[in-house]
Amino acid sequence: EPEVTQTPSHQVTQMGQEVILRCVPISNHLYFYWYRQILGQKVEFLVSFYNNEISEKSEIFDDQFSVERPDGSNFTLKIRSTKLEDSAMYFCAPITQGNTEAFFGQGTRLTVV
Amino acid sequence: DAKTTQPTSMDCAEGRAANLPCNHSTISGNEYVYWYRQIHSQGPQYIIHGLKNNETNEMASLIITEDRKSSTLILPHATLRDTAVYYCIVRVVGNYGQNFVFGPGTRLSVLP
């Protein structure tokens, strides 16, 4: 199973602050998905990303969210002005070229206080 | 919304086979069945996927009915570490923009 690294593993931030969550790719990662899971709830799709463009996004992924892959390195999810309800686990799930299954990272636990 | 229905919870004795059912009666011809599991708050772990033939790997077996309206994930010798929430997902292979839609899944408890 291809290894996917997410950083940080846990982040505590104050409401209204910006946070950047990172997913460290392997070279042949093709598509990226971001998901979130609020404690005790379902895993929810946020956005899919390919070739430096958003492929699909959910209604959760509003103007407060953005994704990018700066310089072809880390794949990032940014939340511009965090709200209490953004507290959740955030998972990155890339798909490698030639495969069809997504392998999820261990996630970043975001706590907004 | 998820296109699959699964029992909310199941128990299985350690060392016995765990058979987890999934209904996907509206599955399309180009949709595959995927299974993932999630242990605690860890990231979902890929288990297996298939189209219409039965599949087996080192983790599990996937049995898909001939009409493809349901499937069963089999863990042949369940251990305590297999206690997790198991998700059955249908998705079009090759449509990379399409995301994986997670339902509530089945909470499997492996009992000593």
Short mmCIF file of C-alpha atoms in Angstrom, two decimals:
data_model
loop_
_atom_site.label_atom_id
_atom_site.label_comp_id
_atom_site.label_asym_id
_atom_site.label_seq_id
_atom_site.Cartn_x
_atom_site.Cartn_y
_atom_site.Cartn_z
CA GLU A 1 0.00 0.00 0.00
CA PRO A 2 1.53 3.32 -1.06
CA GLU A 3 2.39 5.46 1.91
CA VAL A 4 0.70 8.81 2.27
CA THR A 5 1.96 11.31 4.82
CA GLN A 6 -0.11 14.14 6.19
CA THR A 7 1.18 16.99 8.30
CA PRO A 8 0.60 18.10 10.93
CA SER A 9 -0.99 15.15 12.69
CA HIS A 10 -2.81 17.50 15.05
CA GLN A 11 -3.38 21.24 14.89
CA VAL A 12 -5.13 23.49 17.34
CA THR A 13 -6.09 26.91 16.06
CA GLN A 14 -8.16 29.83 17.17
CA MET A 15 -11.40 30.64 15.43
CA GLY A 16 -10.84 33.00 12.53
CA GLN A 17 -7.27 31.90 11.91
CA GLU A 18 -6.00 30.38 8.67
CA VAL A 19 -4.75 26.81 8.62
CA ILE A 20 -2.88 24.86 5.97
CA LEU A 21 -3.01 21.09 5.95
CA ARG A 22 -0.42 19.22 3.90
CA CYS A 23 -0.34 15.93 2.07
CA VAL A 24 3.08 14.69 1.01
CA PRO A 25 2.81 13.00 -2.35
CA ILE A 26 4.54 10.13 -4.02
CA SER A 27 5.73 10.97 -7.50
CA ASN A 28 3.14 8.98 -9.38
CA HIS A 29 0.16 10.25 -7.47
CA LEU A 30 -2.30 11.40 -10.07
CA TYR A 31 -5.52 12.46 -8.40
CA PHE A 32 -6.01 13.81 -4.92
CA TYR A 33 -9.08 13.79 -2.79
CA TRP A 34 -9.68 15.58 0.47
CA TYR A 35 -12.21 14.26 2.91
CA ARG A 36 -13.20 15.29 6.39
CA GLN A 37 -14.82 13.47 9.27
CA ILE A 38 -16.43 15.31 12.13
CA LEU A 39 -16.19 13.29 15.32
CA GLY A 40 -18.79 10.54 15.33
CA GLN A 41 -20.03 11.30 11.82
CA LYS A 42 -19.52 9.99 8.29
CA VAL A 43 -16.49 10.49 6.12
CA GLU A 44 -17.47 13.38 3.83
CA PHE A 45 -16.01 14.32 0.46
CA LEU A 46 -14.60 17.82 0.12
CA VAL A 47 -12.77 18.13 -3.19
CA SER A 48 -10.90 16.23 -5.88
CA PHE A 49 -7.90 17.70 -7.66
CA TYR A 50 -6.07 16.78 -10.84
CA ASN A 51 -3.45 18.52 -12.90
CA ASN A 52 -3.60 21.64 -10.79
CA GLU A 53 -7.33 21.98 -11.16
CA ILE A 54 -10.33 21.10 -9.07
CA SER A 55 -12.22 18.22 -10.68
CA GLU A 56 -15.16 18.09 -8.32
CA LYS A 57 -16.16 19.70 -5.06
CA SER A 58 -18.92 19.25 -2.55
CA GLU A 59 -21.17 21.89 -1.07
CA ILE A 60 -19.01 21.77 2.03
CA PHE A 61 -16.09 23.13 0.01
CA ASP A 62 -17.11 26.78 0.07
CA ASP A 63 -15.09 29.95 -0.43
CA GLN A 64 -13.28 29.41 2.86
CA PHE A 65 -11.52 26.39 1.39
CA SER A 66 -8.84 26.18 -1.27
CA VAL A 67 -6.48 23.53 -2.57
CA GLU A 68 -3.25 23.76 -4.46
CA ARG A 69 -0.09 21.91 -5.26
CA PRO A 70 2.61 24.55 -5.16
CA ASP A 71 5.62 23.70 -7.34
CA GLY A 72 4.43 20.13 -7.74
CA SER A 73 5.38 19.39 -4.16
CA ASN A 74 3.07 19.10 -1.19
CA PHE A 75 -0.63 19.05 -1.82
CA THR A 76 -2.34 21.52 0.50
CA LEU A 77 -5.80 22.25 1.82
CA LYS A 78 -6.24 25.74 3.18
CA ILE A 79 -9.04 27.01 5.37
CA ARG A 80 -8.94 30.79 5.36
CA SER A 81 -10.94 31.70 8.43
CA THR A 82 -11.64 28.71 10.60
CA LYS A 83 -14.93 28.20 12.38
CA LEU A 84 -15.69 25.98 15.34
CA GLU A 85 -17.55 23.60 13.04
CA ASP A 86 -14.40 23.04 10.99
CA SER A 87 -13.07 20.90 13.83
CA ALA A 88 -12.66 17.46 12.29
CA MET A 89 -10.24 14.89 10.95
CA TYR A 90 -9.07 15.81 7.45
CA PHE A 91 -7.90 13.02 5.19
CA CYS A 92 -5.90 13.20 1.99
CA ALA A 93 -6.44 10.33 -0.43
CA PRO A 94 -4.38 10.19 -3.62
CA ILE A 95 -4.77 7.76 -6.48
CA THR A 96 -1.64 6.62 -8.24
CA GLN A 97 -1.40 6.35 -11.97
CA GLY A 98 -2.60 2.98 -13.19
CA ASN A 99 -4.59 2.26 -10.06
CA THR A 100 -8.20 2.84 -9.17
CA GLU A 101 -8.18 2.62 -5.41
CA ALA A 102 -7.47 5.60 -3.18
CA PHE A 103 -5.15 5.16 -0.21
CA PHE A 104 -5.97 7.45 2.66
CA GLY A 105 -3.47 9.19 4.86
CA GLN A 106 -3.70 9.00 8.63
CA GLY A 107 -5.25 12.42 8.70
CA THR A 108 -4.85 15.74 10.44
CA ARG A 109 -6.93 16.36 13.49
CA LEU A 110 -7.98 20.00 13.40
CA THR A 111 -9.34 21.53 16.57
CA VAL A 112 -10.74 25.04 16.38
CA VAL A 113 -11.14 26.79 19.72
CA ASP B 1 -25.92 9.93 -0.99
CA ALA B 2 -24.41 6.49 -0.76
CA LYS B 3 -25.84 3.95 -3.20
CA THR B 4 -25.33 1.10 -0.77
CA THR B 5 -27.05 -0.20 2.34
CA GLN B 6 -25.32 -2.16 5.06
CA PRO B 7 -26.30 -3.45 8.49
CA THR B 8 -25.46 -1.00 11.23
CA SER B 9 -23.47 -3.46 13.30
CA MET B 10 -22.34 -7.08 13.50
CA ASP B 11 -20.48 -9.28 15.92
CA CYS B 12 -18.07 -12.06 15.06
CA ALA B 13 -16.15 -14.49 17.23
CA GLU B 14 -12.38 -14.31 17.01
CA GLY B 15 -11.01 -16.90 14.57
CA ARG B 16 -14.29 -17.29 12.75
CA ALA B 17 -15.16 -15.93 9.34
CA ALA B 18 -16.80 -12.53 9.27
CA ASN B 19 -19.31 -12.11 6.47
CA LEU B 20 -20.34 -8.51 5.86
CA PRO B 21 -23.24 -7.98 3.44
CA CYS B 22 -23.91 -4.99 1.24
CA ASN B 23 -26.88 -4.16 -0.97
CA HIS B 24 -26.37 -2.07 -4.08
CA SER B 25 -29.50 -2.75 -6.07
CA THR B 26 -29.14 0.35 -8.29
CA ILE B 27 -25.55 -0.33 -9.30
CA SER B 28 -24.72 0.56 -12.90
CA GLY B 29 -22.88 -1.68 -15.32
CA ASN B 30 -19.71 0.38 -15.14
CA GLU B 31 -19.62 0.71 -11.36
CA TYR B 32 -17.28 -1.31 -9.22
CA VAL B 33 -17.79 -2.36 -5.62
CA TYR B 34 -15.12 -1.15 -3.21
CA TRP B 35 -14.62 -2.02 0.43
CA TYR B 36 -12.79 0.12 2.94
CA ARG B 37 -12.53 -0.06 6.69
CA GLN B 38 -11.79 2.48 9.38
CA ILE B 39 -10.25 1.59 12.69
CA HIS B 40 -10.99 4.24 15.30
CA SER B 41 -10.31 7.66 13.77
CA GLN B 42 -7.57 6.43 11.46
CA GLY B 43 -7.78 7.02 7.75
CA PRO B 44 -10.00 4.61 5.84
CA GLN B 45 -8.01 1.57 4.71
CA TYR B 46 -8.54 0.04 1.29
CA ILE B 47 -9.47 -3.65 1.42
CA ILE B 48 -10.61 -4.89 -1.98
CA HIS B 49 -12.69 -4.05 -5.01
CA GLY B 50 -14.35 -5.91 -7.87
CA LEU B 51 -16.72 -5.67 -10.81
CA LYS B 52 -18.54 -8.96 -11.18
CA ASN B 53 -16.09 -11.76 -10.55
CA ASN B 54 -15.23 -12.84 -7.06
CA GLU B 55 -11.98 -11.39 -5.83
CA THR B 56 -9.51 -12.45 -3.17
CA ASN B 57 -6.42 -10.83 -1.73
CA GLU B 58 -4.35 -11.19 1.40
CA MET B 59 -6.92 -9.32 3.47
CA ALA B 60 -10.29 -10.59 2.33
CA SER B 61 -12.55 -12.10 -0.29
CA LEU B 62 -15.29 -10.31 -2.16
CA ILE B 63 -18.28 -12.25 -3.40
CA ILE B 64 -20.56 -10.42 -5.84
CA THR B 65 -23.91 -11.91 -6.80
CA GLU B 66 -24.55 -12.67 -10.43
CA ASP B 67 -27.07 -9.83 -10.77
CA ARG B 68 -24.54 -7.57 -9.00
CA LYS B 69 -27.21 -6.19 -6.70
CA SER B 70 -25.43 -7.31 -3.58
CA SER B 71 -22.05 -8.43 -2.35
CA THR B 72 -20.38 -9.93 0.70
CA LEU B 73 -16.99 -9.15 2.15
CA ILE B 74 -15.45 -12.13 3.88
CA LEU B 75 -12.69 -11.92 6.45
CA PRO B 76 -11.75 -15.60 6.65
CA HIS B 77 -10.29 -15.66 10.16
CA ALA B 78 -11.29 -12.55 12.06
CA THR B 79 -8.94 -11.21 14.71
CA LEU B 80 -9.49 -8.57 17.37
CA ARG B 81 -7.61 -6.12 15.14
CA ASP B 82 -10.34 -6.47 12.52
CA THR B 83 -12.74 -4.59 14.78
CA ALA B 84 -13.62 -1.55 12.68
CA VAL B 85 -16.28 0.18 10.63
CA TYR B 86 -16.52 -1.40 7.17
CA TYR B 87 -17.71 0.64 4.21
CA CYS B 88 -19.11 -0.70 0.96
CA ILE B 89 -18.89 1.85 -1.87
CA VAL B 90 -19.84 1.75 -5.54
CA ARG B 91 -17.89 3.90 -7.96
CA VAL B 92 -17.15 4.15 -11.67
CA VAL B 93 -13.59 3.05 -12.36
CA GLY B 94 -11.70 5.42 -14.59
CA ASN B 95 -13.76 8.42 -13.63
CA TYR B 96 -11.11 9.86 -11.36
CA GLY B 97 -13.09 12.97 -10.73
CA GLN B 98 -15.77 10.92 -9.07
CA ASN B 99 -15.29 10.69 -5.39
CA PHE B 100 -15.86 7.77 -3.03
CA VAL B 101 -19.18 8.26 -1.23
CA PHE B 102 -19.09 6.85 2.29
CA GLY B 103 -22.24 5.75 4.04
CA PRO B 104 -22.43 4.96 7.75
CA GLY B 105 -20.96 1.47 7.17
CA THR B 106 -21.13 -1.63 9.35
CA ARG B 107 -19.48 -1.58 12.75
CA LEU B 108 -17.88 -5.01 13.13
CA SER B 109 -16.96 -6.11 16.63
CA VAL B 110 -14.71 -9.14 16.86
CA LEU B 111 -15.22 -10.75 20.21
CA PRO B 112 -12.64 -12.88 22.09
#
